[in-house]
Every structure is written in structure tokens, then in C-alpha cells.
Short mmCIF file of C-alpha atoms in Angstrom, two decimals:
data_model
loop_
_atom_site.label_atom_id
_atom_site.label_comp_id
_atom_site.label_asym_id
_atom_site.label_seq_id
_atom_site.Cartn_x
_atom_site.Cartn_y
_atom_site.Cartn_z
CA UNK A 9 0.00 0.00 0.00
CA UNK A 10 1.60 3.17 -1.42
CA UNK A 11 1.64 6.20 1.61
CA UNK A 12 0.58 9.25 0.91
CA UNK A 13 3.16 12.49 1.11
CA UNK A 14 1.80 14.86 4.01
CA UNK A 15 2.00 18.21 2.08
CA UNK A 16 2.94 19.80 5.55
CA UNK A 17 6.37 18.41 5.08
CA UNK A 18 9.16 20.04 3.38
CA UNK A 19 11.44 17.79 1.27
CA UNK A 20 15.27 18.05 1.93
CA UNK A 21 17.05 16.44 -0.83
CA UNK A 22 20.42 16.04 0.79
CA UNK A 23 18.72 14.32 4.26
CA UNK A 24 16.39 12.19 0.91
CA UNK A 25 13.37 12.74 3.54
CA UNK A 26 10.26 15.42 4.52
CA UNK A 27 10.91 16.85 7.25
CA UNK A 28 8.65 19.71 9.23
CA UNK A 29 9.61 23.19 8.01
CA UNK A 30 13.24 24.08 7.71
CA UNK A 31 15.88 21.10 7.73
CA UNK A 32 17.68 21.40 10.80
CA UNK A 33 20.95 20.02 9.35
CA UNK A 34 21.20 21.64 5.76
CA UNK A 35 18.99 24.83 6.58
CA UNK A 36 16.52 26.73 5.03
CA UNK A 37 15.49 26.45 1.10
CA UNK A 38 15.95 29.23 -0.89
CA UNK A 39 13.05 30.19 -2.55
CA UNK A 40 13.20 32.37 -5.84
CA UNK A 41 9.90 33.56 -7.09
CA UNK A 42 8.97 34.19 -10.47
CA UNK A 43 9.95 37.27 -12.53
CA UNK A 44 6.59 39.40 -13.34
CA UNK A 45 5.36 39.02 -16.37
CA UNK A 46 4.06 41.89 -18.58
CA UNK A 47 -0.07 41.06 -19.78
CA UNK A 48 0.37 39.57 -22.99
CA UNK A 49 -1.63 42.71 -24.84
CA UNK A 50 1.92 44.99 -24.33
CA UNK A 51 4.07 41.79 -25.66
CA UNK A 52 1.70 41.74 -28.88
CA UNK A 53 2.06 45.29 -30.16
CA UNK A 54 3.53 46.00 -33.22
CA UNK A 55 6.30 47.88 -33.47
CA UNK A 56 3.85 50.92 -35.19
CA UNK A 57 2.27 50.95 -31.68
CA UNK A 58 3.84 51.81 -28.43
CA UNK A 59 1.28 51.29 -24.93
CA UNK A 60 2.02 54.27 -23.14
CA UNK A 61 -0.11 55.45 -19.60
CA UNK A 62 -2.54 58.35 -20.87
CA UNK A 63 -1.58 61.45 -19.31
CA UNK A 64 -3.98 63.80 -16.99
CA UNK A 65 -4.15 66.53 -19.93
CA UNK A 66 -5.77 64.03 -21.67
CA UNK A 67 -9.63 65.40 -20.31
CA UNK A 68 -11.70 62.32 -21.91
CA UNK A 69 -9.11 59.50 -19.97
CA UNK A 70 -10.86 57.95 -17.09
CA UNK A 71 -8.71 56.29 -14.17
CA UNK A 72 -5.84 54.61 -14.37
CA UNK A 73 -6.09 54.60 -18.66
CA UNK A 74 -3.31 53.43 -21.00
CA UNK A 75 -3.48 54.11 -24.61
CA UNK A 76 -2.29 52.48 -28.05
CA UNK A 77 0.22 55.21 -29.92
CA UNK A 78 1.67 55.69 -33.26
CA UNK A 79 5.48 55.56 -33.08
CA UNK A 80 5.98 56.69 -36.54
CA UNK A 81 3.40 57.85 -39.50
CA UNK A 82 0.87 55.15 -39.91
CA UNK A 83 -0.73 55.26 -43.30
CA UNK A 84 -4.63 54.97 -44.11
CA UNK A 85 -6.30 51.49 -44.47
CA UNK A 86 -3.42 50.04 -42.45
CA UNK A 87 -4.90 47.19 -40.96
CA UNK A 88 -4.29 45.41 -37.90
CA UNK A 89 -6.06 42.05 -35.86
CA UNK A 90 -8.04 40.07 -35.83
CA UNK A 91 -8.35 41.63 -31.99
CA UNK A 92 -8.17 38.14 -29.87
CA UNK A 93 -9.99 37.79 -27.10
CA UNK A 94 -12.02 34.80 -24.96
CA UNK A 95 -15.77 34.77 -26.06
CA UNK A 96 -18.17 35.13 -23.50
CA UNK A 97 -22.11 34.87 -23.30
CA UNK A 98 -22.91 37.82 -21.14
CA UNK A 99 -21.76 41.39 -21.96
CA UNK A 100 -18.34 42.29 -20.00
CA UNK A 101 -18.85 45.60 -17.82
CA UNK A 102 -16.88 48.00 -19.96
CA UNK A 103 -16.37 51.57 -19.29
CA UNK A 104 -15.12 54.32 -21.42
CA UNK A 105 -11.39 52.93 -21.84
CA UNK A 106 -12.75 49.78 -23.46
CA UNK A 107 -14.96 49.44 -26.86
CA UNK A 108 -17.65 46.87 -26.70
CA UNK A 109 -17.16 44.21 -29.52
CA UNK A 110 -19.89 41.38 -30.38
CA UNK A 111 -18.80 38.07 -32.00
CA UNK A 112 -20.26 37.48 -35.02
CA UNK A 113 -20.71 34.35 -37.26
CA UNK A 114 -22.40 33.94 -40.77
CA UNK A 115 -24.31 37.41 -39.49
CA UNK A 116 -25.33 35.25 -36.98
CA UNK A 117 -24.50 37.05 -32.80
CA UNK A 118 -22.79 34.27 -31.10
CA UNK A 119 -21.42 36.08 -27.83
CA UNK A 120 -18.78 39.13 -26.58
CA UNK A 121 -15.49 39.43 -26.68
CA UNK A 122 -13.96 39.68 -23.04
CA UNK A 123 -12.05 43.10 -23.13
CA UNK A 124 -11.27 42.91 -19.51
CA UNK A 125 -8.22 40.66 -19.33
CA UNK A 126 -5.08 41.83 -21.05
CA UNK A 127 -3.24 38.63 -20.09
CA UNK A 128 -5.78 36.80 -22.72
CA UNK A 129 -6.13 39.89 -25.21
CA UNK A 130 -3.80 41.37 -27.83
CA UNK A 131 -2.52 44.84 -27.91
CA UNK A 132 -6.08 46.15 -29.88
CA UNK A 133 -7.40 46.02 -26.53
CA UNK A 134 -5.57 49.43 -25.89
CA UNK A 135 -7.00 50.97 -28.69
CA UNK A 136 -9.70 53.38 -26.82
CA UNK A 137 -12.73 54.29 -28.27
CA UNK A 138 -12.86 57.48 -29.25
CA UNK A 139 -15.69 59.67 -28.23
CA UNK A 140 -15.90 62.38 -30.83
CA UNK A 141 -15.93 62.43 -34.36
CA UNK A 142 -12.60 64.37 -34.83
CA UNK A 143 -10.99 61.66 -32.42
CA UNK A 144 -11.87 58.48 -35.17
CA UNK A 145 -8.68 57.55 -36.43
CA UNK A 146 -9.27 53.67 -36.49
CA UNK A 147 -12.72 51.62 -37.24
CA UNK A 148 -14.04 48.16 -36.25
CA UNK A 149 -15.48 45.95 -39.01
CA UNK A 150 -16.00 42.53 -39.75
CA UNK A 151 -14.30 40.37 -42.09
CA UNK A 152 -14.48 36.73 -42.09
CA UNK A 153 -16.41 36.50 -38.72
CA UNK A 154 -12.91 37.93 -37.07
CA UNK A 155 -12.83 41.64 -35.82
CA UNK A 156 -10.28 43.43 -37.34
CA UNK A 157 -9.45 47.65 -36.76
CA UNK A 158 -8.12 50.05 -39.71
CA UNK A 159 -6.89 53.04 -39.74
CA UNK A 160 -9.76 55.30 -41.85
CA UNK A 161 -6.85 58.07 -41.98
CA UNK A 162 -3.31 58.68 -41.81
CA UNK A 163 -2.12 58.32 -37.99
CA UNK A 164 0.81 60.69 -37.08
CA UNK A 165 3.82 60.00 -34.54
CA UNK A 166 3.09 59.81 -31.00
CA UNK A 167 -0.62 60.21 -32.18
CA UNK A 168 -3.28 57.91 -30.08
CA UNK A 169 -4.76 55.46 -32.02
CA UNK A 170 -8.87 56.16 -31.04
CA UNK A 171 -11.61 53.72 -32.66
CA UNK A 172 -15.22 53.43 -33.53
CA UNK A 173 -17.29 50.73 -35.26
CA UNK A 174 -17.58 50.45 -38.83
CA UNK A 175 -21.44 51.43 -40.13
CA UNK A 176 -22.11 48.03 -41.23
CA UNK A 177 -20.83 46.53 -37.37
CA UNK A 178 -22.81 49.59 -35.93
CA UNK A 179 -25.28 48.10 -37.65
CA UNK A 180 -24.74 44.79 -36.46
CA UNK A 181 -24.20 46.65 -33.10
CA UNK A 182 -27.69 47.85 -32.82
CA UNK A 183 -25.83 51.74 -32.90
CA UNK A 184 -27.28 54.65 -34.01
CA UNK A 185 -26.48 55.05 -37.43
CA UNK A 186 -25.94 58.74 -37.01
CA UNK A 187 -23.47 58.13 -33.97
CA UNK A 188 -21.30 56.06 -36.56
CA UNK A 189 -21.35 58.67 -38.96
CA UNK A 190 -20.06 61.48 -36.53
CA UNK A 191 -23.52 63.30 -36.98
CA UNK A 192 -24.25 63.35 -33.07
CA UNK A 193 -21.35 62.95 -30.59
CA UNK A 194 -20.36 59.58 -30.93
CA UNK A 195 -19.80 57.40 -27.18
CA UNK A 196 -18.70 53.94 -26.13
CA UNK A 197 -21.38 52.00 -26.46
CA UNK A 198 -22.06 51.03 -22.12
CA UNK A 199 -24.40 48.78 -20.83
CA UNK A 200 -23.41 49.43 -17.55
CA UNK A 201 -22.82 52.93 -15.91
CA UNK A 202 -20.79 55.31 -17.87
CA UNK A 203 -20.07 59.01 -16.78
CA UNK A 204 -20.55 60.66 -20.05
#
């Protein structure tokens, strides 16, 4: 009959036994912990795109906000994606940092993307919506039931990269056509409590 390791015992591989807490012979083990690990959203950025904190005179930013920026001249219809992210069945609480984005397949909804965890995410979850029509640099669309972002104008250095859906995904969306079109001031789409 095989006995079972008591996991209150600490294994001393010079002594080849468990004994209770420190080894009274050899000591003390030394423990190293893990180096930290950036969130895998800052690791997938490509090197047109630096993640950089938004700062205070930015008057839209809300809490602790960090932003996707040009690092050199990014041409129109430069595309980037498709944005990766878990799918989920209920609606993650975004606020006005993070664009809402519905998965779609054969036109069909099948669930949100989870823009909350940037260990799961790439970098497009940085991009910030933007929430005027002079800030639309970048739209959302749909191509091949992915989500993809492109930039609908040329992007300049050090520029933040600030996105709004597409009209057909507005569409899709259940948007105002007129907010996708810049016609009324256009907002993050929140389904929980925004300060706008």
C-alpha cells in the first residue's frame, strides 16, 4: 500500500526525507519567485504601436487609462487584428477605456469578446474608443467573422490610435447610425454605468 506524502512536510534532498519546516541540518530552502510578467496585450504590439499610460491633460481618460500610440506615421487602411480575445455569453462591464465588440458568425450574434483581461487579449485592446468624431482615427469591421481595426486616416507620430465601429458593425451593433457617422457625438457603447 503506497503512503501518501503529508503536504505539511518540506522535502530536503540532501537528508532524501520530509521533514517539518526548515531542515535542521542543511537549513533553510531558498526560494526564488517568479519574474513578473508583462499582460500579454503589451508583448503583442507592433512595433507601429507603443502602450504608453494616458496622461492627466488628456480630459476624456478615465482612471488609471493606457493608450495604443503611433510611433511613426501610420498610413490609411493600415490594418491590424483580428483583436483576440475569450468569447463570453454575457456582456463584459466596460467603461469608457474599453470598446464593446460582439462576436459574429455567418451574421449570426454568437457572444462578446472579453475586453477585460489583457493577459488573454492582444494589444487592440488598448486601442480606446474614441468619443468624438474628430478623435476616429481607427474603425471596427468585420471580415471573415474575425474583428479586425483600420486606420480610416493617416495616424501621425506619437498620435493615439482612437476607434469606432464600422457602419455596417454599428449596424450589427444595434448603434445609431448617425453616432457612426459622426452626426451626433459619438460614445462607447455602455451597458453598464458610464459618466458621459
Amino acid at each position: 500500500m503506497k503512503k501518501e506524502m503529508d503536504q505539511d512536510l518540506l522535502w530536503c534532498e540532501d537528508c532524501k526525507k520530509a521533514v517539518p519546516g526548515d531542515c535542521t541540518l542543511h537549513g533553510p530552502l531558498q526560494h526564488l519567485p517568479d519574474r513578473p510578467v508583462s499582460p500579454r496585450a503589451v508583448k503583442t504590439a507592433p512595433k507601429v504601436i507603443e502602450i504608453l499610460p494616458i496622461t492627466q491633460a488628456d480630459d476624456d481618460a478615465v482612471g488609471t487609462a493606457v493608450g495604443a500610440f503611433a510611433t511613426c506615421n501610420i498610413p490609411a487602411r493600415t490594418c491590424f487584428g483580428p483583436f483576440q480575445a475569450d468569447t463570453v455569453s454575457l456582456p463584459p462591464q466596460v467603461g469608457p477605456n474599453r470598446l464593446l465588440l460582439k462576436r459574429f458568425q455567418a451574421g449570426k450574434e454568437c457572444g462578446y469578446l472579453d475586453v477585460t483581461n489583457d493577459y488573454v487579449c492582444n494589444w487592440l485592446i488598448y486601442v480606446r474608443p474614441a468619443h468624438h468624431h474628430a478623435q476616429i482615427n481607427v474603425i471596427v469591421f468585420l471580415y471573415k467573422d474575425e474583428i479586425y481595426f483600420c486606420t480610416s486616416r493617416m495616424v501621425p507620430v506619437q498620435q493615439e490610435l482612437r476607434v469606432w465601429y464600422s457602419d455596417e458593425y454599428s449596424r450589427l451593433l444595434g448603434v445609431r447610425p448617425e453616432d457612426s457617422q459622426g452626426k451626433a457625438p459619438v460614445r462607447p457603447l455602455c451597458l453598464f454605468a458610464c459618466k458621459f
